[in-house]
Amino acid sequence: MNATTEDIQQKCNKHIFGTYARFPVAFVRGEACRLWDDAGKEYLDFLSGIAVCSLGHCHPEITLAISEGARKLIHVSNLFYTYPQVELAAELTRLSFADKVFFSNSGAEANEAAIKLARKHSSDNFGPGRFHIISMKDSFHGRTMATLSATGQSKVHHGFEPLVEGFSFVDFNSVSAVQAAITDKTCAVMVEPVQGEGGLNFPAPGFLRELKALCKERKLLLIFDEVQSGMGRTGSLFAYEQEDAAPDIMTLAKALANGLPMGAMLATDEVARAFTPGSHATTFGGGPLIASAALATLRIISEPAFLAKVRETGAYLKSSLQELKERYSFIKGVRGRGLMVGMELGTPGAKFVSKCLERGAIINCTHETVLRFVPPLVAGRSEVDEMVGILDGIFKEETI
C-alpha cells in the first residue's frame, strides 16, 4: 500500500464517525501474537482485538476454514438449514450446560436476545408485568439501547436518556444486594462471571453459586454474559465452569470466530421454548462462512491440552506481573484467571498504554487505572517475558 498512516488518519477523520479515540497506528498484517504497521514496525499484541483473536492473527487452520468456506457457500437465509451452523450449535451445546443456541453478529446482539428471551419466558410463564432485570454496577453488556440500559456504568448512558425501562444495578459480589433488589416485577439477574470493561473484577468464592441458588428459589432466570470471559479466556472453555454454577442463559461473542463477527446466546430447552418462529430473528447470524470459522476455533480452544496451556501461561503472566508489583509502589494489585489479567495502578494508566505502544507492545487500560492483558491464547512464556520486560523499562522511567 502507498498510503501513509497520516493519509489514512485524515481519510478516517473525514469519512468515519468519530466514535473511537484511535491511536496513530495503521496495521496492515498480523501473525500469531504479532502485528505490523504500514511502516513495517513490529508489535507484540497483548490485547488481541480486546480478547477477540484468541488463536492469534491469521491462524492457519482458521484461515483454511474461511477460504474453504468462501468457496462453498457464504450466505443463505436462516429460512434454510446449513451444515456449519448446525454443527457449531451441536458442539456448543455438547460442551456447555445448554440445549439450544441462537446465533447473532456481536456480543451486544447476543445480550439483546438474552434480555428479550428472559422477558418473553417470564411473560409466557408468569403473565405480563414481570420484566425487571437486575444487573451489576460496573458491568458492560453492549451499546444497543437495551444493552447499554443494562450496563451499570453511567458514562455509557449519558446523552441517550431515556433509557429502556426495567433495569437496576447492585454491587458485584453481593448476593444480599441482589436479594434486596428483587421485586414482584423481577424476571432475571444478568451478570458477567468476570467483569472485563469494569476493571477485571473476579467473583468472590461462592458468589455465583449463591446467586444461582437465589434465582432458583425466587424463580428468576440467571444470565451469564461471557462475551469476554468465554472461549477459553480464563483457562476453562467457559468461566462459569470454574464456579460450578451453570446459568439458564449464556452469551458469547468476541473470540467465538477468532475475529470474524459472531455472537451466540445459549439456553436450556425449558427457557428456549419461549422463542418461537417470528419472536426473534437475524439476517446474518450463524451464516455458513463464519460458522465454519467458529467451528474450527471452538474445536481448537476446547481441547483439554490447549486449555491447560492457557492456565499455565496465565499463571506465569500473573506471577511475573506480581514481581513488578513488589518493585513499584504505584502498582496496587494484580488479579487474573487464565489469560485475562489486570494490573491495578494508583495512577491513571493511559500514559503507560501509550508508552507500551511506542515500544512495540499493545495493551489497554480499563476503568481508568487497570491495565488489561488479554493476549492471544497461543502466547507463551517468551511473549510474557518480552511484555513484562517492556513494562519494567517503562516503570523504571516512571520512578526516576
Short mmCIF file of C-alpha atoms in Angstrom, two decimals:
data_model
loop_
_atom_site.label_atom_id
_atom_site.label_comp_id
_atom_site.label_asym_id
_atom_site.label_seq_id
_atom_site.Cartn_x
_atom_site.Cartn_y
_atom_site.Cartn_z
CA MET A 1 0.00 0.00 0.00
CA ASN A 2 1.18 3.53 -0.79
CA ALA A 3 -0.90 5.49 1.73
CA THR A 4 0.87 6.64 4.90
CA THR A 5 -0.59 6.47 8.39
CA GLU A 6 -1.21 10.21 8.18
CA ASP A 7 -3.12 9.76 4.89
CA ILE A 8 -5.24 7.01 6.44
CA GLN A 9 -5.87 9.06 9.57
CA GLN A 10 -7.02 12.08 7.57
CA LYS A 11 -9.35 9.98 5.42
CA CYS A 12 -10.73 8.27 8.52
CA ASN A 13 -11.41 11.62 10.21
CA LYS A 14 -13.18 12.83 7.08
CA HIS A 15 -15.34 9.79 6.38
CA ILE A 16 -15.78 7.71 9.56
CA PHE A 17 -17.81 8.60 12.65
CA GLY A 18 -15.56 9.78 15.46
CA THR A 19 -16.69 7.13 17.96
CA TYR A 20 -13.17 5.90 18.72
CA ALA A 21 -10.14 7.71 20.12
CA ARG A 22 -7.75 5.92 17.78
CA PHE A 23 -4.00 5.57 18.24
CA PRO A 24 -1.90 6.92 15.34
CA VAL A 25 -1.05 3.46 14.00
CA ALA A 26 -2.35 1.68 10.89
CA PHE A 27 -1.93 -2.10 10.99
CA VAL A 28 -1.57 -4.00 7.73
CA ARG A 29 -0.55 -7.54 8.70
CA GLY A 30 -0.69 -9.99 11.60
CA GLU A 31 0.64 -13.39 12.53
CA ALA A 32 0.16 -15.24 15.84
CA CYS A 33 0.95 -12.71 18.62
CA ARG A 34 2.45 -10.10 16.27
CA LEU A 35 1.17 -7.17 14.25
CA TRP A 36 2.94 -4.98 11.72
CA ASP A 37 2.08 -1.38 10.82
CA ASP A 38 2.30 0.27 7.42
CA ALA A 39 5.90 1.32 8.10
CA GLY A 40 6.95 -2.27 8.87
CA LYS A 41 7.24 -1.80 12.63
CA GLU A 42 6.51 -4.97 14.62
CA TYR A 43 4.26 -5.03 17.71
CA LEU A 44 3.67 -7.64 20.38
CA ASP A 45 -0.11 -7.91 20.73
CA PHE A 46 -1.31 -8.40 24.31
CA LEU A 47 -4.80 -7.13 23.57
CA SER A 48 -5.81 -9.47 20.69
CA GLY A 49 -8.52 -7.11 19.47
CA ILE A 50 -9.85 -6.94 23.06
CA ALA A 51 -9.96 -10.70 23.67
CA VAL A 52 -11.08 -11.49 20.12
CA CYS A 53 -8.21 -13.09 18.15
CA SER A 54 -7.65 -15.73 20.79
CA LEU A 55 -5.87 -18.10 18.41
CA GLY A 56 -3.69 -15.24 17.24
CA HIS A 57 -3.72 -13.42 13.94
CA CYS A 58 -4.19 -15.42 10.75
CA HIS A 59 -4.16 -18.83 12.42
CA PRO A 60 -3.58 -21.32 9.57
CA GLU A 61 -6.48 -23.63 10.47
CA ILE A 62 -8.92 -20.73 10.76
CA THR A 63 -7.63 -19.20 7.54
CA LEU A 64 -8.16 -22.57 5.81
CA ALA A 65 -11.70 -22.85 7.21
CA ILE A 66 -12.50 -19.36 5.94
CA SER A 67 -11.05 -19.91 2.48
CA GLU A 68 -12.72 -23.30 2.04
CA GLY A 69 -16.00 -21.95 3.40
CA ALA A 70 -15.90 -19.00 1.00
CA ARG A 71 -15.51 -21.38 -1.93
CA LYS A 72 -18.54 -23.43 -0.85
CA LEU A 73 -21.25 -21.10 0.49
CA ILE A 74 -21.13 -17.62 2.00
CA HIS A 75 -24.75 -16.85 2.83
CA VAL A 76 -28.30 -18.12 2.64
CA SER A 77 -31.29 -17.08 4.67
CA ASN A 78 -31.96 -18.67 8.05
CA LEU A 79 -35.15 -19.90 6.44
CA PHE A 80 -32.96 -22.83 5.34
CA TYR A 81 -30.55 -25.24 7.03
CA THR A 82 -26.77 -25.02 6.67
CA TYR A 83 -24.36 -27.68 7.87
CA PRO A 84 -21.71 -25.44 9.57
CA GLN A 85 -24.34 -23.66 11.67
CA VAL A 86 -25.94 -26.89 12.88
CA GLU A 87 -22.57 -28.49 13.64
CA LEU A 88 -21.43 -25.42 15.58
CA ALA A 89 -24.63 -25.39 17.64
CA ALA A 90 -24.25 -29.10 18.36
CA GLU A 91 -20.68 -28.58 19.60
CA LEU A 92 -21.58 -25.58 21.76
CA THR A 93 -24.39 -27.47 23.46
CA ARG A 94 -22.26 -30.58 23.89
CA LEU A 95 -19.58 -28.55 25.63
CA SER A 96 -21.88 -26.45 27.83
CA PHE A 97 -24.97 -26.56 30.04
CA ALA A 98 -27.20 -25.50 27.15
CA ASP A 99 -29.61 -27.28 24.84
CA LYS A 100 -30.27 -24.59 22.24
CA VAL A 101 -28.28 -21.80 20.53
CA PHE A 102 -29.33 -18.58 18.81
CA PHE A 103 -26.62 -17.04 16.61
CA SER A 104 -26.08 -13.30 16.20
CA ASN A 105 -23.38 -10.99 14.86
CA SER A 106 -22.00 -9.48 18.08
CA GLY A 107 -21.98 -9.62 21.84
CA ALA A 108 -24.44 -6.75 22.12
CA GLU A 109 -26.89 -8.60 19.87
CA ALA A 110 -26.45 -11.78 21.87
CA ASN A 111 -27.19 -9.87 25.07
CA GLU A 112 -30.16 -8.16 23.43
CA ALA A 113 -31.50 -11.59 22.57
CA ALA A 114 -30.94 -12.77 26.14
CA ILE A 115 -32.88 -9.81 27.53
CA LYS A 116 -35.74 -10.47 25.14
CA LEU A 117 -35.75 -14.19 25.91
CA ALA A 118 -35.83 -13.58 29.67
CA ARG A 119 -38.78 -11.21 29.36
CA LYS A 120 -40.64 -13.47 26.94
CA HIS A 121 -40.10 -16.52 29.15
CA SER A 122 -41.41 -14.60 32.14
CA SER A 123 -44.43 -13.34 30.21
CA ASP A 124 -45.25 -16.84 28.99
CA ASN A 125 -44.93 -18.39 32.45
CA PHE A 126 -45.99 -15.66 34.87
CA GLY A 127 -48.02 -13.22 32.82
CA PRO A 128 -47.34 -9.59 31.87
CA GLY A 129 -45.62 -7.01 34.07
CA ARG A 130 -42.69 -9.17 35.18
CA PHE A 131 -39.85 -7.66 33.15
CA HIS A 132 -37.31 -6.18 35.60
CA ILE A 133 -33.69 -7.37 35.28
CA ILE A 134 -31.05 -6.88 37.96
CA SER A 135 -27.56 -6.12 36.65
CA MET A 136 -24.28 -5.28 38.36
CA LYS A 137 -22.56 -1.96 38.94
CA ASP A 138 -19.51 -1.56 36.66
CA SER A 139 -20.96 -4.13 34.25
CA PHE A 140 -20.80 -3.78 30.48
CA HIS A 141 -23.28 -5.52 28.18
CA GLY A 142 -23.21 -3.57 24.91
CA ARG A 143 -24.14 -0.39 23.07
CA THR A 144 -27.65 -1.07 21.79
CA MET A 145 -30.38 0.77 23.67
CA ALA A 146 -31.35 -2.26 25.75
CA THR A 147 -27.81 -3.45 26.46
CA LEU A 148 -26.49 -0.02 27.41
CA SER A 149 -29.55 0.30 29.66
CA ALA A 150 -28.45 -2.99 31.25
CA THR A 151 -24.89 -1.69 31.69
CA GLY A 152 -24.02 -0.45 35.16
CA GLN A 153 -21.79 2.45 34.08
CA SER A 154 -23.34 5.91 33.90
CA LYS A 155 -20.74 7.12 31.39
CA VAL A 156 -22.29 4.97 28.64
CA HIS A 157 -25.80 6.24 29.48
CA HIS A 158 -25.05 9.95 29.11
CA GLY A 159 -26.94 11.60 26.28
CA PHE A 160 -29.05 8.55 25.45
CA GLU A 161 -31.78 9.03 28.04
CA PRO A 162 -34.47 7.96 28.50
CA LEU A 163 -33.05 4.51 28.85
CA VAL A 164 -35.01 1.32 28.34
CA GLU A 165 -37.17 0.75 31.41
CA GLY A 166 -36.67 -2.20 33.72
CA PHE A 167 -33.03 -2.37 34.82
CA SER A 168 -31.44 -1.75 38.21
CA PHE A 169 -27.88 -2.12 39.45
CA VAL A 170 -26.36 -3.63 42.58
CA ASP A 171 -22.84 -4.28 43.83
CA PHE A 172 -20.95 -7.10 42.14
CA ASN A 173 -20.18 -9.95 44.56
CA SER A 174 -23.10 -9.11 46.87
CA VAL A 175 -25.87 -11.72 46.93
CA SER A 176 -27.63 -9.77 49.68
CA ALA A 177 -27.76 -6.70 47.42
CA VAL A 178 -29.34 -8.78 44.66
CA GLN A 179 -31.85 -10.22 47.10
CA ALA A 180 -32.80 -6.75 48.33
CA ALA A 181 -33.35 -5.55 44.75
CA ILE A 182 -35.81 -8.31 43.78
CA THR A 183 -39.41 -7.16 43.37
CA ASP A 184 -42.56 -8.82 42.10
CA LYS A 185 -41.61 -7.43 38.67
CA THR A 186 -38.18 -9.08 38.53
CA CYS A 187 -37.63 -11.81 35.94
CA ALA A 188 -33.84 -12.25 35.75
CA VAL A 189 -30.38 -11.43 37.04
CA MET A 190 -27.70 -10.58 34.47
CA VAL A 191 -24.02 -10.81 35.38
CA GLU A 192 -20.59 -11.19 33.83
CA PRO A 193 -18.76 -14.02 35.61
CA VAL A 194 -15.71 -11.77 35.20
CA GLN A 195 -16.19 -8.03 34.69
CA GLY A 196 -13.86 -7.03 31.84
CA GLU A 197 -14.65 -3.42 31.00
CA GLY A 198 -15.46 -2.78 34.66
CA GLY A 199 -11.85 -3.26 35.73
CA LEU A 200 -11.10 -7.01 35.63
CA ASN A 201 -13.24 -7.88 38.65
CA PHE A 202 -13.48 -11.56 39.58
CA PRO A 203 -16.23 -13.30 41.55
CA ALA A 204 -15.73 -13.90 45.24
CA PRO A 205 -15.73 -17.58 46.27
CA GLY A 206 -19.28 -18.89 46.22
CA PHE A 207 -20.86 -15.73 44.79
CA LEU A 208 -22.12 -17.24 41.54
CA ARG A 209 -23.29 -20.46 43.23
CA GLU A 210 -25.22 -18.48 45.85
CA LEU A 211 -26.65 -16.28 43.11
CA LYS A 212 -27.82 -19.35 41.21
CA ALA A 213 -29.47 -20.74 44.34
CA LEU A 214 -31.23 -17.41 44.97
CA CYS A 215 -32.50 -17.26 41.38
CA LYS A 216 -33.81 -20.81 41.60
CA GLU A 217 -35.56 -20.05 44.90
CA ARG A 218 -37.20 -16.87 43.54
CA LYS A 219 -37.98 -18.37 40.08
CA LEU A 220 -35.68 -15.93 38.26
CA LEU A 221 -33.52 -16.64 35.24
CA LEU A 222 -29.75 -16.35 35.64
CA ILE A 223 -28.00 -14.82 32.62
CA PHE A 224 -24.22 -15.03 32.30
CA ASP A 225 -22.58 -12.62 29.87
CA GLU A 226 -19.44 -14.50 28.80
CA VAL A 227 -18.77 -12.35 25.76
CA GLN A 228 -15.28 -11.56 27.04
CA SER A 229 -14.63 -14.31 29.60
CA GLY A 230 -15.78 -17.21 27.45
CA MET A 231 -14.00 -19.28 24.81
CA GLY A 232 -11.04 -20.32 26.96
CA ARG A 233 -10.04 -16.86 28.12
CA THR A 234 -9.95 -17.74 31.84
CA GLY A 235 -8.44 -21.20 31.38
CA SER A 236 -11.68 -23.15 31.07
CA LEU A 237 -13.88 -23.08 27.99
CA PHE A 238 -16.44 -21.00 29.91
CA ALA A 239 -15.72 -19.08 33.11
CA TYR A 240 -18.84 -20.41 34.83
CA GLU A 241 -17.31 -23.91 34.85
CA GLN A 242 -14.80 -22.80 37.49
CA GLU A 243 -17.67 -21.69 39.73
CA ASP A 244 -19.84 -24.82 39.44
CA ALA A 245 -22.79 -22.56 38.66
CA ALA A 246 -24.41 -23.13 35.28
CA PRO A 247 -26.76 -20.34 34.19
CA ASP A 248 -30.11 -20.54 32.40
CA ILE A 249 -28.87 -18.31 29.58
CA MET A 250 -25.31 -17.52 28.44
CA THR A 251 -23.99 -15.14 25.80
CA LEU A 252 -20.78 -15.45 23.77
CA ALA A 253 -19.07 -13.40 21.06
CA LYS A 254 -15.58 -11.84 20.70
CA ALA A 255 -13.35 -14.93 20.34
CA LEU A 256 -16.08 -17.22 19.04
CA ALA A 257 -14.95 -16.93 15.40
CA ASN A 258 -11.42 -15.64 16.10
CA GLY A 259 -12.01 -12.19 14.62
CA LEU A 260 -15.00 -12.67 12.36
CA PRO A 261 -18.26 -11.14 13.66
CA MET A 262 -20.28 -13.74 15.52
CA GLY A 263 -22.24 -13.87 18.76
CA ALA A 264 -24.34 -16.59 20.33
CA MET A 265 -27.00 -16.91 23.00
CA LEU A 266 -27.26 -20.32 24.64
CA ALA A 267 -30.12 -21.54 26.84
CA THR A 268 -31.73 -24.59 28.34
CA ASP A 269 -34.62 -26.23 26.50
CA GLU A 270 -37.11 -25.04 29.09
CA VAL A 271 -36.11 -21.40 28.61
CA ALA A 272 -35.55 -21.60 24.85
CA ARG A 273 -39.18 -22.66 24.30
CA ALA A 274 -40.19 -19.02 24.80
CA PHE A 275 -38.76 -18.16 21.38
CA THR A 276 -40.94 -19.43 18.53
CA PRO A 277 -40.91 -18.61 14.79
CA GLY A 278 -41.20 -14.84 14.43
CA SER A 279 -40.32 -13.93 18.04
CA HIS A 280 -36.69 -13.14 17.23
CA ALA A 281 -34.55 -13.23 14.09
CA THR A 282 -31.39 -12.07 12.33
CA THR A 283 -30.32 -11.86 8.71
CA PHE A 284 -26.66 -12.74 9.06
CA GLY A 285 -26.43 -14.63 12.36
CA GLY A 286 -24.77 -18.03 12.06
CA GLY A 287 -24.10 -17.81 8.34
CA PRO A 288 -22.17 -20.74 6.88
CA LEU A 289 -18.88 -18.90 6.27
CA ILE A 290 -18.49 -17.50 9.78
CA ALA A 291 -19.91 -20.66 11.37
CA SER A 292 -17.14 -22.63 9.64
CA ALA A 293 -14.51 -20.36 11.18
CA ALA A 294 -16.19 -20.55 14.60
CA LEU A 295 -16.40 -24.34 14.47
CA ALA A 296 -12.68 -24.60 13.72
CA THR A 297 -11.94 -22.11 16.53
CA LEU A 298 -14.08 -23.96 19.05
CA ARG A 299 -12.52 -27.33 18.28
CA ILE A 300 -9.02 -25.98 18.90
CA ILE A 301 -9.77 -23.98 22.04
CA SER A 302 -11.87 -26.71 23.69
CA GLU A 303 -9.03 -29.24 23.67
CA PRO A 304 -8.02 -30.02 27.29
CA ALA A 305 -4.31 -29.68 26.49
CA PHE A 306 -4.88 -26.26 24.93
CA LEU A 307 -6.78 -25.03 27.99
CA ALA A 308 -4.10 -26.42 30.30
CA LYS A 309 -1.51 -24.37 28.41
CA VAL A 310 -3.67 -21.25 28.83
CA ARG A 311 -3.78 -21.82 32.58
CA GLU A 312 -0.03 -22.40 32.73
CA THR A 313 0.85 -19.29 30.72
CA GLY A 314 -1.72 -17.25 32.60
CA ALA A 315 -0.23 -18.23 35.96
CA TYR A 316 3.21 -17.26 34.67
CA LEU A 317 1.94 -13.89 33.43
CA LYS A 318 0.22 -13.20 36.74
CA SER A 319 3.30 -14.12 38.80
CA SER A 320 5.57 -12.06 36.52
CA LEU A 321 3.36 -9.01 36.93
CA GLN A 322 3.23 -9.68 40.67
CA GLU A 323 7.03 -9.43 40.72
CA LEU A 324 6.74 -5.96 39.20
CA LYS A 325 4.28 -5.05 41.94
CA GLU A 326 6.92 -5.89 44.55
CA ARG A 327 9.28 -3.39 42.93
CA TYR A 328 6.99 -0.47 42.11
CA SER A 329 4.87 1.16 44.80
CA PHE A 330 2.33 2.66 42.37
CA ILE A 331 1.11 -0.85 41.44
CA LYS A 332 -1.80 -1.58 43.79
CA GLY A 333 -2.56 -5.15 42.76
CA VAL A 334 -2.57 -7.89 40.14
CA ARG A 335 -5.55 -10.16 39.54
CA GLY A 336 -6.48 -12.65 36.87
CA ARG A 337 -7.52 -16.08 35.68
CA GLY A 338 -6.02 -17.73 32.67
CA LEU A 339 -5.02 -15.06 30.18
CA MET A 340 -7.48 -12.46 31.46
CA VAL A 341 -5.26 -10.42 33.78
CA GLY A 342 -5.45 -6.92 35.20
CA MET A 343 -2.86 -4.75 36.94
CA GLU A 344 -4.42 -2.04 39.09
CA LEU A 345 -2.42 1.16 39.41
CA GLY A 346 -2.62 4.03 41.84
CA THR A 347 -2.41 6.41 38.91
CA PRO A 348 -4.16 6.73 35.52
CA GLY A 349 -2.97 4.03 33.14
CA ALA A 350 -3.38 5.73 29.75
CA LYS A 351 0.20 7.03 29.66
CA PHE A 352 1.57 3.50 30.16
CA VAL A 353 -0.57 2.22 27.30
CA SER A 354 0.89 4.91 25.01
CA LYS A 355 4.46 4.21 26.14
CA CYS A 356 3.99 0.49 25.51
CA LEU A 357 2.75 1.25 22.01
CA GLU A 358 5.82 3.40 21.34
CA ARG A 359 7.99 0.43 22.33
CA GLY A 360 6.04 -2.01 20.17
CA ALA A 361 3.64 -3.60 22.67
CA ILE A 362 -0.17 -3.40 22.70
CA ILE A 363 -2.23 -3.38 25.89
CA ASN A 364 -5.06 -1.15 27.04
CA CYS A 365 -6.47 0.44 30.17
CA THR A 366 -9.95 -0.15 31.51
CA HIS A 367 -11.73 1.61 34.36
CA GLU A 368 -9.05 4.35 34.09
CA THR A 369 -6.45 2.67 36.32
CA VAL A 370 -6.43 -1.03 35.38
CA LEU A 371 -4.00 -2.22 32.71
CA ARG A 372 -5.64 -5.11 30.86
CA PHE A 373 -3.65 -8.04 29.46
CA VAL A 374 -5.66 -10.33 27.16
CA PRO A 375 -3.10 -11.72 24.71
CA PRO A 376 -3.85 -14.43 22.18
CA LEU A 377 -4.28 -17.74 23.99
CA VAL A 378 -1.39 -19.11 21.93
CA ALA A 379 1.05 -16.79 23.74
CA GLY A 380 3.81 -18.49 25.73
CA ARG A 381 6.46 -17.66 28.29
CA SER A 382 8.73 -15.92 25.79
CA GLU A 383 5.97 -13.46 24.88
CA VAL A 384 5.20 -12.92 28.57
CA ASP A 385 8.88 -12.22 29.29
CA GLU A 386 9.01 -9.74 26.42
CA MET A 387 5.86 -7.93 27.58
CA VAL A 388 6.95 -7.76 31.22
CA GLY A 389 10.40 -6.56 30.18
CA ILE A 390 8.87 -3.67 28.25
CA LEU A 391 6.70 -2.76 31.23
CA ASP A 392 9.64 -2.96 33.59
CA GLY A 393 11.59 -0.48 31.47
CA ILE A 394 8.67 1.92 31.37
CA PHE A 395 8.03 1.66 35.11
CA LYS A 396 11.72 2.34 35.85
CA GLU A 397 11.44 5.60 33.93
CA GLU A 398 8.38 6.49 35.99
CA THR A 399 10.37 6.22 39.24
CA ILE A 400 13.39 8.26 38.10
#
